[in-house]
Short mmCIF file of C-alpha atoms in Angstrom, two decimals:
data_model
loop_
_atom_site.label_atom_id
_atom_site.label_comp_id
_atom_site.label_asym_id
_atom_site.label_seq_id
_atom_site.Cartn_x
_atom_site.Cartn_y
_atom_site.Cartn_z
CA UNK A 1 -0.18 -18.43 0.90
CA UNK A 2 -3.34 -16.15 -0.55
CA UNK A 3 -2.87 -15.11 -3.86
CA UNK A 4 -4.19 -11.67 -5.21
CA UNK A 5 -3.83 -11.03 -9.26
CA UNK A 6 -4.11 -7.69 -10.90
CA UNK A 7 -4.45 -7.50 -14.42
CA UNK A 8 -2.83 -6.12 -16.70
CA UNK A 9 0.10 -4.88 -15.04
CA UNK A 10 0.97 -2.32 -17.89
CA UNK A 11 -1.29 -0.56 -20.08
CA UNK A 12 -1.66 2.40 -23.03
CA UNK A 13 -4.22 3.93 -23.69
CA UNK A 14 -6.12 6.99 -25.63
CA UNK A 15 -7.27 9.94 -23.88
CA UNK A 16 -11.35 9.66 -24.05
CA UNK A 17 -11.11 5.65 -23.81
CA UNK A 18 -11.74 3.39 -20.70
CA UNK A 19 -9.51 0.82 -19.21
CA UNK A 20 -10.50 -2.18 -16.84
CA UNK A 21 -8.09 -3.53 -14.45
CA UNK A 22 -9.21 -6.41 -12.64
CA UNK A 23 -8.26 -7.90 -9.36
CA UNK A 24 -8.38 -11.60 -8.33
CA UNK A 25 -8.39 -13.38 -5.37
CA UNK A 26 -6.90 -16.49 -6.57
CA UNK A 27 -6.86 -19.23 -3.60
CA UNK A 28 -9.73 -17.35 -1.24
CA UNK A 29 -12.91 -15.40 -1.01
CA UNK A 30 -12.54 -12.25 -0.81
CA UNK A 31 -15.76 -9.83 0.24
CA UNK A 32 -13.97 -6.92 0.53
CA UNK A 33 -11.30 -5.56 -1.87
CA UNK A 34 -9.60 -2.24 -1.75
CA UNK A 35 -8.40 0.07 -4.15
CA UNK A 36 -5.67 1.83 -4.26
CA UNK A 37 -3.90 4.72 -6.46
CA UNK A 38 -0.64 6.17 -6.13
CA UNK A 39 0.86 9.07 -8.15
CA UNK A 40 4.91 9.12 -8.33
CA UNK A 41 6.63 9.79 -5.33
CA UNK A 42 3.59 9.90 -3.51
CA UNK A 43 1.93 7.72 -1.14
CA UNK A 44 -1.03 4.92 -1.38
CA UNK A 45 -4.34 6.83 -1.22
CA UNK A 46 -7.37 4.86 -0.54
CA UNK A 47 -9.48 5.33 -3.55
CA UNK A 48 -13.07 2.96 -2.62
CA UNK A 49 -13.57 -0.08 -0.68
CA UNK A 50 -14.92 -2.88 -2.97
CA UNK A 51 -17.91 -4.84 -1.65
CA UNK A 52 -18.99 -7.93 -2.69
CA UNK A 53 -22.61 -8.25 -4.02
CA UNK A 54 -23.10 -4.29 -2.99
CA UNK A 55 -22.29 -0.74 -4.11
CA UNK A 56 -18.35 0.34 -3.72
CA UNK A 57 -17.80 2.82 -0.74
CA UNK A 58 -15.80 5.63 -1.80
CA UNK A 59 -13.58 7.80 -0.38
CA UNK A 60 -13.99 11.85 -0.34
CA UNK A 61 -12.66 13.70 -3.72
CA UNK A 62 -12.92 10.01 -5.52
CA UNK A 63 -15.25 10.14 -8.67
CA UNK A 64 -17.72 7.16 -8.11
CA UNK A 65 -18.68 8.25 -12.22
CA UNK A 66 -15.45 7.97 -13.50
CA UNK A 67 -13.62 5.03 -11.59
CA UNK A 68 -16.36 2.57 -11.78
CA UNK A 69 -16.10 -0.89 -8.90
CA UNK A 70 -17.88 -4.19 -9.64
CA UNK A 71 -17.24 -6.72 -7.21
CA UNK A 72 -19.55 -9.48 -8.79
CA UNK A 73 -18.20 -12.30 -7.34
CA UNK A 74 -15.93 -13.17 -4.61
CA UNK A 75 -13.17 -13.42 -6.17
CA UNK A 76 -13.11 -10.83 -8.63
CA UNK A 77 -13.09 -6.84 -8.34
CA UNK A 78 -12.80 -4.86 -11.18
CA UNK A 79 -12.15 -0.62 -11.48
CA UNK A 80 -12.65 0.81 -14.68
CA UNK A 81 -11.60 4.12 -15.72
CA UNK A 82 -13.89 5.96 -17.82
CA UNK A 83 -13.38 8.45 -20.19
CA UNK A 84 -9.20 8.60 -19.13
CA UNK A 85 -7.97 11.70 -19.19
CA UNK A 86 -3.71 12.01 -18.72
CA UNK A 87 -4.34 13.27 -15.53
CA UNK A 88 -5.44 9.85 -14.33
CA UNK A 89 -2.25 8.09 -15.69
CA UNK A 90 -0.94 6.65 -12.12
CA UNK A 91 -0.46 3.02 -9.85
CA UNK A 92 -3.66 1.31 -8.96
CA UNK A 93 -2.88 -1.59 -6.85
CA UNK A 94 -5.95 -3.96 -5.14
CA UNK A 95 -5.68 -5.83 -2.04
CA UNK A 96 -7.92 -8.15 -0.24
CA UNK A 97 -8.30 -9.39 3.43
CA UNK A 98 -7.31 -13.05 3.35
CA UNK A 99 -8.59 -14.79 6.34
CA UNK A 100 -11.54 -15.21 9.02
CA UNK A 101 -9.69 -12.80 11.29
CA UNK A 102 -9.13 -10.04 8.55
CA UNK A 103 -5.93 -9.45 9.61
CA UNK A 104 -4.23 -10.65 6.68
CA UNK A 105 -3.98 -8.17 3.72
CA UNK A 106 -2.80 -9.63 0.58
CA UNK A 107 -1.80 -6.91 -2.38
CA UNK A 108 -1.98 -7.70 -6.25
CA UNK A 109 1.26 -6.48 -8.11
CA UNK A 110 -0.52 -3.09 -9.26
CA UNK A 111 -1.33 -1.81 -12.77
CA UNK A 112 0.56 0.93 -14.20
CA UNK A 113 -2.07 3.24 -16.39
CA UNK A 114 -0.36 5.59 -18.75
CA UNK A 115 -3.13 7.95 -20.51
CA UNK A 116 -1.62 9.51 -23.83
CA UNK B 1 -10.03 11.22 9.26
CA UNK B 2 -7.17 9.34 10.67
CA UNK B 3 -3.70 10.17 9.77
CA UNK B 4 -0.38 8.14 9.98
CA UNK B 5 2.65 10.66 9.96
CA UNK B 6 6.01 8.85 8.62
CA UNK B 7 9.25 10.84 8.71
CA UNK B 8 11.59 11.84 7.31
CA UNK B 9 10.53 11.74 3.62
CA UNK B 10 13.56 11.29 2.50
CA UNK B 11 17.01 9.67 3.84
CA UNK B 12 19.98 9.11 1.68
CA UNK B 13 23.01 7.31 3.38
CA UNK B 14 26.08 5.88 2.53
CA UNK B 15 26.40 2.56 2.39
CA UNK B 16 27.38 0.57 6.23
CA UNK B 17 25.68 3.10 8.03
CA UNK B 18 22.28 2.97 9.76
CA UNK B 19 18.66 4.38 8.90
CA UNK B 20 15.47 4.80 10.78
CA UNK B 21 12.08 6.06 9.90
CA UNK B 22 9.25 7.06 12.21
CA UNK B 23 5.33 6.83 12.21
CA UNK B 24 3.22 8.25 14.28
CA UNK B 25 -0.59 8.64 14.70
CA UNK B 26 -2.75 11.30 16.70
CA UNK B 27 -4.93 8.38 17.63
CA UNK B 28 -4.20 4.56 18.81
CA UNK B 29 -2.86 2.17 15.95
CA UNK B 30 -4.70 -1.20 16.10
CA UNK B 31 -1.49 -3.16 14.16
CA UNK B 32 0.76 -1.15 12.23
CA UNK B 33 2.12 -3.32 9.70
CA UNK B 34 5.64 -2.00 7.45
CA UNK B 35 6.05 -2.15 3.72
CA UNK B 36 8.83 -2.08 1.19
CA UNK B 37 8.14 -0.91 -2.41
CA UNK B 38 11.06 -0.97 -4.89
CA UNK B 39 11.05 1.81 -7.32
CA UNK B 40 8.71 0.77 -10.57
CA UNK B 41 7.55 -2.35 -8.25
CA UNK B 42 4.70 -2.91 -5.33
CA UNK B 43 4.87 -2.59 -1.83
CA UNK B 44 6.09 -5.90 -0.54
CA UNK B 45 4.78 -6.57 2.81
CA UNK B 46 7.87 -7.06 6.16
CA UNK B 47 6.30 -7.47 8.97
CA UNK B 48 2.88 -6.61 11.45
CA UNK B 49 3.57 -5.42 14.90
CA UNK B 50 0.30 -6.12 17.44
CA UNK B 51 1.16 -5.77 20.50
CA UNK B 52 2.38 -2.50 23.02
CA UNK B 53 6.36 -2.25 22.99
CA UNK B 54 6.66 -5.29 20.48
CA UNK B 55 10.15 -5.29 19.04
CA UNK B 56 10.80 -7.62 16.32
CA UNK B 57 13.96 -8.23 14.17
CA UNK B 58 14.85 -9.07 10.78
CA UNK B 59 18.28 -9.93 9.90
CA UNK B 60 19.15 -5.91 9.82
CA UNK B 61 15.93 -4.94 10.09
CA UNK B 62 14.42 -3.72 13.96
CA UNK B 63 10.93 -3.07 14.05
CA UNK B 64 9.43 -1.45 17.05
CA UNK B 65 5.53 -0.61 18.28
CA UNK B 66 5.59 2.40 21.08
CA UNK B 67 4.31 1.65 24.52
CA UNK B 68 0.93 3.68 23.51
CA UNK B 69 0.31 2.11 19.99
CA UNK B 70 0.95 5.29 18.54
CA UNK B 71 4.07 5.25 16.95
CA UNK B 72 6.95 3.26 15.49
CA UNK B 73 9.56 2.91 13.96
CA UNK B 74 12.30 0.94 11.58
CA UNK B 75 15.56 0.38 11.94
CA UNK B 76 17.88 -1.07 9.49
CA UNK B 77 21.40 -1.56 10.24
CA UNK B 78 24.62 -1.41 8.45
CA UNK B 79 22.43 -0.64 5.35
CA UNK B 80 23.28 -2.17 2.00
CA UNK B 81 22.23 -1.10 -1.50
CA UNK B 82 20.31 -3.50 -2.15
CA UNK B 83 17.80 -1.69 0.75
CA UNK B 84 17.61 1.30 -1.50
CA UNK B 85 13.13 1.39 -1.99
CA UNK B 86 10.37 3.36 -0.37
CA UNK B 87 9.23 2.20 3.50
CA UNK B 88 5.43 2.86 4.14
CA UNK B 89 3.65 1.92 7.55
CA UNK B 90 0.43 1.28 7.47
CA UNK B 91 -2.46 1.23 10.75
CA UNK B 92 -4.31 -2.20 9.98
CA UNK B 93 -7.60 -1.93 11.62
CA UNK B 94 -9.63 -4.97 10.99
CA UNK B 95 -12.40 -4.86 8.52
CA UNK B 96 -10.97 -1.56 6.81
CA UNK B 97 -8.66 -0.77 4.67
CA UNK B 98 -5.24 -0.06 4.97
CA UNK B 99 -4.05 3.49 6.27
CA UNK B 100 -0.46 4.32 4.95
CA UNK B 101 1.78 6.78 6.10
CA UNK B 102 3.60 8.63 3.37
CA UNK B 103 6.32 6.75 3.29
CA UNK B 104 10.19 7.39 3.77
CA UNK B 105 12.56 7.16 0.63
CA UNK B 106 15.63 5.38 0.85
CA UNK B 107 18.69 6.17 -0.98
CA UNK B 108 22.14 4.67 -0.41
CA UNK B 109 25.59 4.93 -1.92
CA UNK B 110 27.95 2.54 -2.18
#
């Protein structure tokens, strides 16, 4: 079945620095990807839906400045977070609609972002 | 914006006996699909139910879609430790994203 990689699945870093987790679709095209973050013992929240060859939509009280999408391809989404601050140290997970009918929704493993 | 209510938050059981959660939406679910996430892991998808009063079963597991595709719910008999994990539903309209409920924690002792 579809495939969806998230990389890397742990990282460190330095308040002040940015991270890049990307998201791959690794056995289909995927023109939409969706981001997700979720805090501890909380819920998925939608963050920005990831369009291919267009701007990211994002959802209300999401900082398009600070979590920055490129979907450059059709396989690959990235979110970067700029300038982390501990506050942002959470779960993003990606997924990606699989097939024609877009009823398939295929999740990476997630990335676990710890801000020190 | 749409909402997907799951209750309870929390359940904690002892082991052999049953456990249910619930999710319901103010407006019509298109397919509400049903996760499992493992603490420290990602949610693992179960099942997608499409149709009006679609029950579907899973060893233990009974998954059921209300009449008026606006709620359902999860059954899991005789649970077992090893169905200790967070259950989320989710509304899957197509071409959006994913709308999860807040999910219902599982804890069960043996």
């Amino acid at each position: 079945g579809a495939v969806v990689s998230q990389h890397p699945s742990w990282v460190i870093c330095k308040s002040g620095t940015s991270v890049k987790i990307e998201c791959r679709s690794l056995d289909f095209q995927a023109t939409t990807m969706f981001w997700y973050r979720q805090f501890p013992k909380q819920s998925l929240m939608l963050m920005a839906t990831s369009n291919e060859g267009s701007k990211a939509t994002y959802e209300q009280g999401v900082e398009k400045d600070k979590f920055l999408i490129n979907h450059a391809s059709l396989t690959l989404s990235t979110l970067t977070v700029t300038s982390a601050h501990p506050e942002d140290s959470s779960f993003y997970i990606c997924s990606a609609r699989g097939d024609s009918s877009g009823n398939t929704i295929y999740f990476g493993e997630g990335s676990w972002l710890t801000v020190v | 914006g749409q909402q997907v209510m799951q209750i309870p938050q929390y359940q904690h059981v002892q082991e052999g006996e049953d456990f249910t959660t619930y999710c319901n939406s103010s407006t019509t679910l298109s397919n509400i699909q049903w996760y499992k996430q493992r603490p420290g892991g990602h949610p693992v998808f179960l099942i997608q139910l499409v149709k009006s009063g679609e029950v579907k079963k899973q060893k233990r597991l009974t998954f059921q879609f209300g009449e008026a595709k606006k709620n359902s719910s999860l059954h899991i008999t005789a649970t077992q430790t090893t169905d200790v994990g967070t259950y989320f539903c989710a509304d899957n309209q197509a071409g959006t994203a994913l709308i999860f409920g807040k999910g219902t924690t599982l804890s069960v002792s043996s």
